[in-house]
Amino acid sequence: MSLLKLEHVSYQYDSASPVVLKDIDFEFDSGKIYAIVGKSGAGKTTLLSILSSLAAPTEGTILLNGEDITKTDKYKFRSRYVGVIFQSFNLLPHLTALENVILSMNISGKKFDRKEKEMAMELLKKVGLSEEEAHRRVLKLSGGQQQRVAIARALSYDPGIILADEPTGNLDVDTQQEIIGIFRMLAKEGKCVILVTHSPEVAKSADQIYELKKQ
Amino acid sequence: MYIIKNAVKSITRNKLRNVLLGIIVFVIAVSACVALSIREAADVAKKDALEGLTITAQISFDRMSAMEQMAKPEEASGQEETGDEQTTPEEPQGGFDRGGFDFDILQGSSLSLDEYLTYTEAQQEGDSYYYSGAFSLDATGDLLPYGTEEEDATEAPDEGNASSINDRRGGMENGQMGDPQAMGGRGGKRFQVNEGDFSVTGYSSYDAMLGMFDENGSYSVTEGEIFDEDSEALDCIISSELALYNDLEVGDTIVLCNPECEEETYSLKVTGIYTNETSSSQENNRFAMNDPANNIYISYKAAEAILSASEAAANTTTDSDGEETSVVLSDTLAFTYTFANVDHYNTFAERVYDLGLSEEYRVSSEDVAAFENSITPLETLSGAAFWFFVIVLAVGAVILVTLNIFNLRERKYEVGVLTAIGMKKSKVAVQFIFELFIVTFAAIILGAGVGAAASVPVTNALLADQIEKTQQSQETTNERFGFKDGRGEAPAGDIGGDPNAGEKGSGGRFDRSGTAQNYVNSVSTATNIHVILQLICVGILLTVISGLAALISIMRYEPLKILSDRT
Ligand SMILES: Nc1ncnc2c1ncn2[C@@H]1O[C@H](COP(=O)(O)OP(=O)(O)OP(=O)(O)O)[C@@H](O)[C@H]1O
Ligand SMILES: [Mg+2]
């Protein structure tokens, strides 16, 4: 049984707007990297929203370990089981990079074997932020640095599923490789990594590619 | 826990927003604190004044209304119903009928002691009463009333007496003696005048003399001691002036007689000599009985003993027409009811009519009137403060809600992010409300501090202003009354004309004295725990009102909508 299974999923933002996703049947398993590709406006971000239960499918079901995720506590699902790297990061600008990461750890309500601050700092260093940058307010970080903070935040509470919307879009080739390396490692640890990307290079590193067609 | 940390962080990282919020709440808090303090000060002052107030009341005959009744011819039948046995002489019809006034009713309308005591049934627990009876006695032998010359008395005592009576009567006509009803005494005949050198007053208890002897009174027994209040023995206290004038000491006995009958004598033992600080300042002591130095005080039981002895003697006098008149001594009764509180007084004033008091009498209390007068400025201020408070709160709440709606629009994105990463909406709401709470209470604490410091001077300044206004209105009243030199004093409302009544110092109905000592004119501590508690309630109320706006908007927000709106 696959970890995540989409059955005939369709989505429409509201009844007046056109259908964005139509009759999607995707399957995702643990320990693998998936790439979702498609033209701009094809509905990649929309699909991630549905996968992170920010939006409920208009039709069809999403099964998490065989269970309908609309029936689970969506806040708990978001805060514990799925780590999302948003296309526009969605960081809190008045908090520092470190505080953003710690906040997510706090919201998850998980118990950690070490101090949150220590773990968060370690993670930020791992994605390539200096200690000084980690203490800076997000407002004062560059796009690439913000992206790395968003990645660190998504990984901070050790979720089983990673959803990333153009995670390397603002990064140089070297850093891009580094980040892909991290995703590989996460997949090896048994996590399910789902990437949305325009980059063929990133898509190549995936175990499986799903393509979305614009409706 | 992280919610609180987050709230504090959020406040410190968004200073401008929170300082603005804080200033608004601060202004509300200062205004509310001052307004509430004024109300509290008014309440406290009122309560203090009420607790310190001994309410005394009298029943008095409303003579004017009785006279008005008699003046109306069509009311004549009603007049007969009042139990008038004496038929007034027939007067020719037409013109004003002066004979229509029945002085037996008008003068003999003082209540008897028994009647007064009946009405005490309308009193409640904690209430009390006392009374005094005053009558006149003449000097005998070497004894001379203070202020009379020896020649007058020794030359021709009878003539002297007669002339002094005439003088006094002349005085009455000039309005110097005050209430003629008072002189008539209970059951007294129209032209019977039994007044003499000394005014002898019997008191039912020491309570009845408290006004004279307590710290506000001007009397004190300086030699010997006061008579026993429960004793029938003819013990008395006399003034130091009288003692000095007649070389009297404690233990001496003075012999007095019925002014109309020299043979009817009474021996009073002097147990104490009192000094009266104000007696020397009294003006126009032209008549012996009018001089407080000639006041002799005894217990009411002793007075009763004298009166019943006089009744038993039943002496009569024969006038020039050969008509015999009784010269039995009678006293003028002053009966005072005391009440534990204003409610008791009000109940009494209603119930007493059920106990048979005629509608022609009215119950009045100078204390209650004076008290109500004294708190008028404070009450006015308190009322104004209340409305000020309501307006400040209403306007403040509107401003706060508006400000919060603006703040929330700005924070919409924050709500979107927090919920998108899995924070429950309810927790987000708690955090936001907690932020409001912290800012509101910090501002309220500051505001309460400033308000508390400001409230006393502000209250006192406003109060002084209010007193001035009240006084101006009284001045207008005085002007309308035609008082040009400040003689605005209303006559003392005591029935029976107790000679001491004037000394109790009824404040005067339209007092225009500049000192305003009749008013509660300052407060000391305005802000107390009461006010602080009320302010805390105000704080909670403001937080809830503005927090409610936050709660409603947060609950309405959908993270997907918010976040996609931005991109
Ligand atoms: N909140 C929204 N309400 C209505 N329509 C929306 C909303 N968000 C996106 N859409 C529409 O849904 C379609 C899919 O959008 P989506 O953001 O999923 O595309 P995408 O594949 O992520 O594009 P890109 O590669 O540019 O990020 C688009 O046509 C877009 O206009
Ligand atoms: Mg997209």
mmCIF file of N, CA and C in Angstrom, chain B residues 185-294:
data_model
loop_
_atom_site.group_PDB
_atom_site.id
_atom_site.type_symbol
_atom_site.label_atom_id
_atom_site.label_comp_id
_atom_site.label_asym_id
_atom_site.label_seq_id
_atom_site.Cartn_x
_atom_site.Cartn_y
_atom_site.Cartn_z
ATOM 1 N N GLY B 185 -47.374 77.426 75.314
ATOM 2 C CA GLY B 185 -47.222 76.170 76.033
ATOM 3 C C GLY B 185 -48.371 75.245 75.721
ATOM 4 N N ARG B 186 -48.206 74.039 76.156
ATOM 5 C CA ARG B 186 -49.214 73.034 75.816
ATOM 6 C C ARG B 186 -50.469 73.294 76.627
ATOM 7 N N GLY B 187 -51.573 73.298 75.974
ATOM 8 C CA GLY B 187 -52.863 73.512 76.626
ATOM 9 C C GLY B 187 -53.025 74.903 77.205
ATOM 10 N N GLY B 188 -52.134 75.786 76.849
ATOM 11 C CA GLY B 188 -52.174 77.120 77.442
ATOM 12 C C GLY B 188 -53.336 77.949 76.915
ATOM 13 N N LYS B 189 -53.812 78.873 77.722
ATOM 14 C CA LYS B 189 -54.911 79.734 77.284
ATOM 15 C C LYS B 189 -54.322 80.890 76.484
ATOM 16 N N ARG B 190 -55.186 81.527 75.767
ATOM 17 C CA ARG B 190 -54.730 82.497 74.795
ATOM 18 C C ARG B 190 -53.876 83.602 75.417
ATOM 19 N N PHE B 191 -54.362 84.139 76.510
ATOM 20 C CA PHE B 191 -53.643 85.292 77.049
ATOM 21 C C PHE B 191 -52.885 84.968 78.317
ATOM 22 N N GLN B 192 -52.833 83.711 78.617
ATOM 23 C CA GLN B 192 -52.087 83.363 79.820
ATOM 24 C C GLN B 192 -50.596 83.421 79.520
ATOM 25 N N VAL B 193 -49.909 84.214 80.295
ATOM 26 C CA VAL B 193 -48.473 84.298 80.103
ATOM 27 C C VAL B 193 -47.826 83.839 81.390
ATOM 28 N N ASN B 194 -47.180 82.728 81.335
ATOM 29 C CA ASN B 194 -46.484 82.343 82.560
ATOM 30 C C ASN B 194 -44.998 82.273 82.279
ATOM 31 N N GLU B 195 -44.407 83.410 82.335
ATOM 32 C CA GLU B 195 -42.979 83.427 82.116
ATOM 33 C C GLU B 195 -42.345 84.223 83.238
ATOM 34 N N GLY B 196 -41.130 83.911 83.509
ATOM 35 C CA GLY B 196 -40.517 84.557 84.638
ATOM 36 C C GLY B 196 -39.066 84.855 84.412
ATOM 37 N N ASP B 197 -38.339 84.917 85.527
ATOM 38 C CA ASP B 197 -36.938 85.299 85.456
ATOM 39 C C ASP B 197 -36.084 84.205 84.839
ATOM 40 N N PHE B 198 -36.476 82.985 85.164
ATOM 41 C CA PHE B 198 -35.627 81.871 84.747
ATOM 42 C C PHE B 198 -36.364 80.958 83.782
ATOM 43 N N SER B 199 -35.605 80.453 82.862
ATOM 44 C CA SER B 199 -36.159 79.421 81.999
ATOM 45 C C SER B 199 -35.645 78.091 82.532
ATOM 46 N N VAL B 200 -36.576 77.275 82.990
ATOM 47 C CA VAL B 200 -36.193 75.981 83.542
ATOM 48 C C VAL B 200 -36.515 74.913 82.490
ATOM 49 N N THR B 201 -35.511 74.140 82.161
ATOM 50 C CA THR B 201 -35.727 73.104 81.148
ATOM 51 C C THR B 201 -35.387 71.746 81.731
ATOM 52 N N GLY B 202 -36.333 70.842 81.561
ATOM 53 C CA GLY B 202 -36.106 69.474 82.022
ATOM 54 C C GLY B 202 -35.813 68.581 80.841
ATOM 55 N N TYR B 203 -34.775 67.765 81.004
ATOM 56 C CA TYR B 203 -34.367 66.889 79.889
ATOM 57 C C TYR B 203 -34.640 65.430 80.208
ATOM 58 N N SER B 204 -35.159 64.710 79.232
ATOM 59 C CA SER B 204 -35.508 63.305 79.447
ATOM 60 C C SER B 204 -34.269 62.444 79.648
ATOM 61 N N SER B 205 -33.173 62.831 79.058
ATOM 62 C CA SER B 205 -31.942 62.048 79.192
ATOM 63 C C SER B 205 -30.764 62.947 78.834
ATOM 64 N N TYR B 206 -29.589 62.430 79.091
ATOM 65 C CA TYR B 206 -28.397 63.196 78.711
ATOM 66 C C TYR B 206 -28.331 63.354 77.200
ATOM 67 N N ASP B 207 -28.891 62.339 76.493
ATOM 68 C CA ASP B 207 -28.905 62.419 75.030
ATOM 69 C C ASP B 207 -29.513 63.718 74.552
ATOM 70 N N ALA B 208 -30.550 64.122 75.258
ATOM 71 C CA ALA B 208 -31.258 65.336 74.862
ATOM 72 C C ALA B 208 -30.355 66.553 74.976
ATOM 73 N N MET B 209 -29.298 66.434 75.766
ATOM 74 C CA MET B 209 -28.406 67.570 75.995
ATOM 75 C C MET B 209 -27.105 67.429 75.222
ATOM 76 N N LEU B 210 -27.020 66.370 74.427
ATOM 77 C CA LEU B 210 -25.753 66.096 73.728
ATOM 78 C C LEU B 210 -25.305 67.267 72.861
ATOM 79 N N GLY B 211 -26.261 67.866 72.185
ATOM 80 C CA GLY B 211 -25.934 68.992 71.317
ATOM 81 C C GLY B 211 -25.286 70.130 72.074
ATOM 82 N N MET B 212 -25.597 70.217 73.356
ATOM 83 C CA MET B 212 -25.042 71.294 74.172
ATOM 84 C C MET B 212 -23.688 70.913 74.742
ATOM 85 N N PHE B 213 -23.570 69.635 75.114
ATOM 86 C CA PHE B 213 -22.388 69.250 75.889
ATOM 87 C C PHE B 213 -21.341 68.447 75.118
ATOM 88 N N ASP B 214 -21.674 68.010 73.907
ATOM 89 C CA ASP B 214 -20.655 67.230 73.192
ATOM 90 C C ASP B 214 -19.608 68.180 72.606
ATOM 91 N N GLU B 215 -18.687 67.612 71.849
ATOM 92 C CA GLU B 215 -17.537 68.418 71.416
ATOM 93 C C GLU B 215 -17.932 69.608 70.543
ATOM 94 N N ASN B 216 -19.102 69.497 69.924
ATOM 95 C CA ASN B 216 -19.538 70.615 69.094
ATOM 96 C C ASN B 216 -20.337 71.645 69.899
ATOM 97 N N GLY B 217 -20.731 71.252 71.093
ATOM 98 C CA GLY B 217 -21.536 72.151 71.908
ATOM 99 C C GLY B 217 -20.657 73.157 72.630
ATOM 100 N N SER B 218 -21.296 74.144 73.230
ATOM 101 C CA SER B 218 -20.524 75.207 73.883
ATOM 102 C C SER B 218 -20.623 75.109 75.401
ATOM 103 N N TYR B 219 -21.323 74.079 75.878
ATOM 104 C CA TYR B 219 -21.539 73.960 77.317
ATOM 105 C C TYR B 219 -20.544 72.999 77.950
ATOM 106 N N SER B 220 -20.181 73.296 79.197
ATOM 107 C CA SER B 220 -19.468 72.302 79.983
ATOM 108 C C SER B 220 -19.677 72.593 81.461
ATOM 109 N N VAL B 221 -19.850 71.510 82.209
ATOM 110 C CA VAL B 221 -20.019 71.675 83.656
ATOM 111 C C VAL B 221 -18.624 71.846 84.243
ATOM 112 N N THR B 222 -18.378 72.995 84.840
ATOM 113 C CA THR B 222 -17.027 73.287 85.319
ATOM 114 C C THR B 222 -16.883 73.055 86.814
ATOM 115 N N GLU B 223 -18.019 73.094 87.514
ATOM 116 C CA GLU B 223 -17.948 72.815 88.958
ATOM 117 C C GLU B 223 -19.052 71.839 89.290
ATOM 118 N N GLY B 224 -18.740 70.922 90.220
ATOM 119 C CA GLY B 224 -19.731 69.924 90.581
ATOM 120 C C GLY B 224 -20.008 69.016 89.407
ATOM 121 N N GLU B 225 -21.184 68.406 89.378
ATOM 122 C CA GLU B 225 -21.522 67.588 88.228
ATOM 123 C C GLU B 225 -22.992 67.731 87.878
ATOM 124 N N ILE B 226 -23.306 67.178 86.713
ATOM 125 C CA ILE B 226 -24.668 67.326 86.209
ATOM 126 C C ILE B 226 -25.610 66.468 87.050
ATOM 127 N N PHE B 227 -26.884 66.864 87.077
ATOM 128 C CA PHE B 227 -27.920 66.126 87.804
ATOM 129 C C PHE B 227 -28.054 64.724 87.246
ATOM 130 N N ASP B 228 -28.652 63.841 88.047
ATOM 131 C CA ASP B 228 -28.909 62.472 87.591
ATOM 132 C C ASP B 228 -30.099 62.509 86.636
ATOM 133 N N GLU B 229 -29.913 61.945 85.436
ATOM 134 C CA GLU B 229 -30.970 62.059 84.417
ATOM 135 C C GLU B 229 -32.243 61.319 84.808
ATOM 136 N N ASP B 230 -32.118 60.317 85.682
ATOM 137 C CA ASP B 230 -33.296 59.512 86.027
ATOM 138 C C ASP B 230 -33.908 59.902 87.371
ATOM 139 N N SER B 231 -33.341 60.888 87.998
ATOM 140 C CA SER B 231 -33.793 61.217 89.348
ATOM 141 C C SER B 231 -34.920 62.248 89.329
ATOM 142 N N GLU B 232 -35.865 62.047 90.248
ATOM 143 C CA GLU B 232 -36.946 63.021 90.385
ATOM 144 C C GLU B 232 -36.544 64.156 91.313
ATOM 145 N N ALA B 233 -35.383 63.984 91.980
ATOM 146 C CA ALA B 233 -34.917 65.017 92.912
ATOM 147 C C ALA B 233 -34.770 66.343 92.177
ATOM 148 N N LEU B 234 -35.079 67.429 92.880
ATOM 149 C CA LEU B 234 -35.033 68.740 92.239
ATOM 150 C C LEU B 234 -33.592 69.240 92.200
ATOM 151 N N ASP B 235 -32.752 68.496 91.474
ATOM 152 C CA ASP B 235 -31.367 68.905 91.294
ATOM 153 C C ASP B 235 -31.264 69.698 90.010
ATOM 154 N N CYS B 236 -30.347 70.653 89.996
ATOM 155 C CA CYS B 236 -30.240 71.476 88.788
ATOM 156 C C CYS B 236 -28.795 71.887 88.556
ATOM 157 N N ILE B 237 -28.546 72.335 87.348
ATOM 158 C CA ILE B 237 -27.270 73.001 87.086
ATOM 159 C C ILE B 237 -27.589 74.425 86.642
ATOM 160 N N ILE B 238 -26.739 75.342 87.090
ATOM 161 C CA ILE B 238 -26.963 76.749 86.767
ATOM 162 C C ILE B 238 -25.717 77.291 86.072
ATOM 163 N N SER B 239 -25.899 78.440 85.463
ATOM 164 C CA SER B 239 -24.786 79.015 84.716
ATOM 165 C C SER B 239 -23.766 79.645 85.654
ATOM 166 N N SER B 240 -22.536 79.713 85.195
ATOM 167 C CA SER B 240 -21.479 80.311 86.009
ATOM 168 C C SER B 240 -21.773 81.787 86.268
ATOM 169 N N GLU B 241 -22.382 82.440 85.277
ATOM 170 C CA GLU B 241 -22.734 83.853 85.478
ATOM 171 C C GLU B 241 -23.712 84.018 86.631
ATOM 172 N N LEU B 242 -24.735 83.171 86.601
ATOM 173 C CA LEU B 242 -25.757 83.253 87.642
ATOM 174 C C LEU B 242 -25.145 82.940 89.005
ATOM 175 N N ALA B 243 -24.252 81.946 89.006
ATOM 176 C CA ALA B 243 -23.612 81.553 90.263
ATOM 177 C C ALA B 243 -22.783 82.704 90.823
ATOM 178 N N LEU B 244 -22.036 83.335 89.939
ATOM 179 C CA LEU B 244 -21.171 84.431 90.374
ATOM 180 C C LEU B 244 -22.013 85.625 90.832
ATOM 181 N N TYR B 245 -23.036 85.899 90.088
ATOM 182 C CA TYR B 245 -23.900 87.062 90.358
ATOM 183 C C TYR B 245 -24.592 86.930 91.708
ATOM 184 N N ASN B 246 -24.903 85.678 92.072
ATOM 185 C CA ASN B 246 -25.633 85.460 93.329
ATOM 186 C C ASN B 246 -24.790 84.768 94.390
ATOM 187 N N ASP B 247 -23.479 84.660 94.100
ATOM 188 C CA ASP B 247 -22.568 84.005 95.037
ATOM 189 C C ASP B 247 -23.067 82.612 95.424
ATOM 190 N N LEU B 248 -23.372 81.845 94.410
ATOM 191 C CA LEU B 248 -23.877 80.494 94.653
ATOM 192 C C LEU B 248 -22.772 79.478 94.432
ATOM 193 N N GLU B 249 -22.842 78.389 95.179
ATOM 194 C CA GLU B 249 -21.858 77.315 95.020
ATOM 195 C C GLU B 249 -22.579 75.988 94.856
ATOM 196 N N VAL B 250 -21.821 75.023 94.429
ATOM 197 C CA VAL B 250 -22.379 73.669 94.324
ATOM 198 C C VAL B 250 -22.827 73.235 95.714
ATOM 199 N N GLY B 251 -24.038 72.690 95.770
ATOM 200 C CA GLY B 251 -24.561 72.253 97.057
ATOM 201 C C GLY B 251 -25.579 73.239 97.634
ATOM 202 N N ASP B 252 -25.533 74.476 97.130
ATOM 203 C CA ASP B 252 -26.508 75.474 97.589
ATOM 204 C C ASP B 252 -27.892 75.122 97.051
ATOM 205 N N THR B 253 -28.893 75.716 97.703
ATOM 206 C CA THR B 253 -30.256 75.504 97.247
ATOM 207 C C THR B 253 -30.839 76.849 96.824
ATOM 208 N N ILE B 254 -31.473 76.855 95.671
ATOM 209 C CA ILE B 254 -32.131 78.096 95.249
ATOM 210 C C ILE B 254 -33.640 77.886 95.315
ATOM 211 N N VAL B 255 -34.334 78.932 95.720
ATOM 212 C CA VAL B 255 -35.783 78.821 95.840
ATOM 213 C C VAL B 255 -36.421 79.657 94.727
ATOM 214 N N LEU B 256 -37.244 79.009 93.923
ATOM 215 C CA LEU B 256 -37.910 79.673 92.807
ATOM 216 C C LEU B 256 -39.412 79.575 93.004
ATOM 217 N N CYS B 257 -40.140 80.464 92.330
ATOM 218 C CA CYS B 257 -41.587 80.419 92.489
ATOM 219 C C CYS B 257 -42.299 80.529 91.155
ATOM 220 N N ASN B 258 -43.558 80.155 91.169
ATOM 221 C CA ASN B 258 -44.428 80.311 90.011
ATOM 222 C C ASN B 258 -44.520 81.795 89.685
ATOM 223 N N PRO B 259 -44.237 82.200 88.494
ATOM 224 C CA PRO B 259 -44.254 83.634 88.167
ATOM 225 C C PRO B 259 -45.596 84.301 88.477
ATOM 226 N N GLU B 260 -46.655 83.521 88.449
ATOM 227 C CA GLU B 260 -47.984 84.089 88.691
ATOM 228 C C GLU B 260 -48.425 83.909 90.138
ATOM 229 N N CYS B 261 -47.645 83.205 90.891
ATOM 230 C CA CYS B 261 -48.093 82.925 92.251
ATOM 231 C C CYS B 261 -46.874 82.749 93.151
ATOM 232 N N GLU B 262 -46.582 83.790 93.927
ATOM 233 C CA GLU B 262 -45.359 83.801 94.725
ATOM 234 C C GLU B 262 -45.320 82.741 95.810
ATOM 235 N N GLU B 263 -46.514 82.309 96.221
ATOM 236 C CA GLU B 263 -46.554 81.339 97.325
ATOM 237 C C GLU B 263 -46.125 79.945 96.864
ATOM 238 N N GLU B 264 -46.237 79.721 95.588
ATOM 239 C CA GLU B 264 -45.909 78.391 95.056
ATOM 240 C C GLU B 264 -44.413 78.332 94.775
ATOM 241 N N THR B 265 -43.676 77.794 95.732
ATOM 242 C CA THR B 265 -42.211 77.809 95.590
ATOM 243 C C THR B 265 -41.653 76.405 95.421
ATOM 244 N N TYR B 266 -40.483 76.395 94.825
ATOM 245 C CA TYR B 266 -39.776 75.135 94.600
ATOM 246 C C TYR B 266 -38.310 75.332 94.951
ATOM 247 N N SER B 267 -37.775 74.388 95.716
ATOM 248 C CA SER B 267 -36.366 74.480 96.096
ATOM 249 C C SER B 267 -35.536 73.550 95.226
ATOM 250 N N LEU B 268 -34.595 74.138 94.518
ATOM 251 C CA LEU B 268 -33.732 73.341 93.638
ATOM 252 C C LEU B 268 -32.318 73.327 94.190
ATOM 253 N N LYS B 269 -31.763 72.149 94.198
ATOM 254 C CA LYS B 269 -30.394 72.016 94.691
ATOM 255 C C LYS B 269 -29.416 72.135 93.524
ATOM 256 N N VAL B 270 -28.403 72.966 93.703
ATOM 257 C CA VAL B 270 -27.406 73.147 92.643
ATOM 258 C C VAL B 270 -26.377 72.019 92.745
ATOM 259 N N THR B 271 -26.376 71.147 91.745
ATOM 260 C CA THR B 271 -25.383 70.063 91.761
ATOM 261 C C THR B 271 -24.189 70.388 90.879
ATOM 262 N N GLY B 272 -24.379 71.354 90.008
ATOM 263 C CA GLY B 272 -23.269 71.694 89.121
ATOM 264 C C GLY B 272 -23.434 73.089 88.557
ATOM 265 N N ILE B 273 -22.288 73.642 88.169
ATOM 266 C CA ILE B 273 -22.302 74.968 87.549
ATOM 267 C C ILE B 273 -21.698 74.817 86.162
ATOM 268 N N TYR B 274 -22.414 75.292 85.160
ATOM 269 C CA TYR B 274 -21.918 75.146 83.800
ATOM 270 C C TYR B 274 -21.471 76.478 83.230
ATOM 271 N N THR B 275 -20.562 76.387 82.301
ATOM 272 C CA THR B 275 -20.210 77.588 81.538
ATOM 273 C C THR B 275 -20.680 77.366 80.112
ATOM 274 N N ASN B 276 -21.099 78.465 79.541
ATOM 275 C CA ASN B 276 -21.571 78.423 78.162
ATOM 276 C C ASN B 276 -20.752 79.420 77.365
ATOM 277 N N GLU B 277 -19.916 78.893 76.498
ATOM 278 C CA GLU B 277 -18.981 79.761 75.768
ATOM 279 C C GLU B 277 -19.677 80.800 74.917
ATOM 280 N N THR B 278 -20.837 80.470 74.427
ATOM 281 C CA THR B 278 -21.474 81.405 73.497
ATOM 282 C C THR B 278 -22.399 82.399 74.196
ATOM 283 N N SER B 279 -22.675 82.203 75.462
ATOM 284 C CA SER B 279 -23.661 83.067 76.124
ATOM 285 C C SER B 279 -23.217 84.525 76.095
ATOM 286 N N SER B 280 -21.891 84.750 76.231
ATOM 287 C CA SER B 280 -21.418 86.131 76.286
ATOM 288 C C SER B 280 -21.531 86.820 74.938
ATOM 289 N N SER B 281 -21.591 86.004 73.880
ATOM 290 C CA SER B 281 -21.654 86.619 72.561
ATOM 291 C C SER B 281 -23.090 86.900 72.123
ATOM 292 N N GLN B 282 -24.039 86.466 72.928
ATOM 293 C CA GLN B 282 -25.434 86.691 72.581
ATOM 294 C C GLN B 282 -25.762 88.186 72.621
ATOM 295 N N GLU B 283 -26.507 88.582 71.625
ATOM 296 C CA GLU B 283 -26.879 90.001 71.571
ATOM 297 C C GLU B 283 -28.316 90.204 72.038
ATOM 298 N N ASN B 284 -28.616 91.450 72.334
ATOM 299 C CA ASN B 284 -29.985 91.839 72.666
ATOM 300 C C ASN B 284 -30.573 91.065 73.841
ATOM 301 N N ASN B 285 -29.787 90.889 74.886
ATOM 302 C CA ASN B 285 -30.308 90.190 76.059
ATOM 303 C C ASN B 285 -31.049 91.167 76.961
ATOM 304 N N ARG B 286 -32.022 91.764 76.390
ATOM 305 C CA ARG B 286 -32.721 92.792 77.142
ATOM 306 C C ARG B 286 -33.630 92.178 78.187
ATOM 307 N N PHE B 287 -34.037 90.993 77.974
ATOM 308 C CA PHE B 287 -35.015 90.386 78.867
ATOM 309 C C PHE B 287 -34.386 89.231 79.602
ATOM 310 N N ALA B 288 -34.692 89.210 80.859
ATOM 311 C CA ALA B 288 -34.037 88.238 81.717
ATOM 312 C C ALA B 288 -34.151 86.819 81.168
ATOM 313 N N MET B 289 -35.349 86.442 80.791
ATOM 314 C CA MET B 289 -35.532 85.063 80.384
ATOM 315 C C MET B 289 -34.815 84.758 79.076
ATOM 316 N N ASN B 290 -34.541 85.810 78.350
ATOM 317 C CA ASN B 290 -33.887 85.618 77.070
ATOM 318 C C ASN B 290 -32.399 85.335 77.214
ATOM 319 N N ASP B 291 -31.864 85.686 78.387
ATOM 320 C CA ASP B 291 -30.424 85.514 78.572
ATOM 321 C C ASP B 291 -30.122 84.065 78.925
ATOM 322 N N PRO B 292 -29.278 83.415 78.144
ATOM 323 C CA PRO B 292 -28.975 82.010 78.439
ATOM 324 C C PRO B 292 -28.368 81.813 79.817
ATOM 325 N N ALA B 293 -27.814 82.885 80.400
ATOM 326 C CA ALA B 293 -27.253 82.757 81.752
ATOM 327 C C ALA B 293 -28.341 82.423 82.751
ATOM 328 N N ASN B 294 -29.563 82.719 82.395
ATOM 329 C CA ASN B 294 -30.661 82.433 83.309
ATOM 330 C C ASN B 294 -31.359 81.107 83.003
#
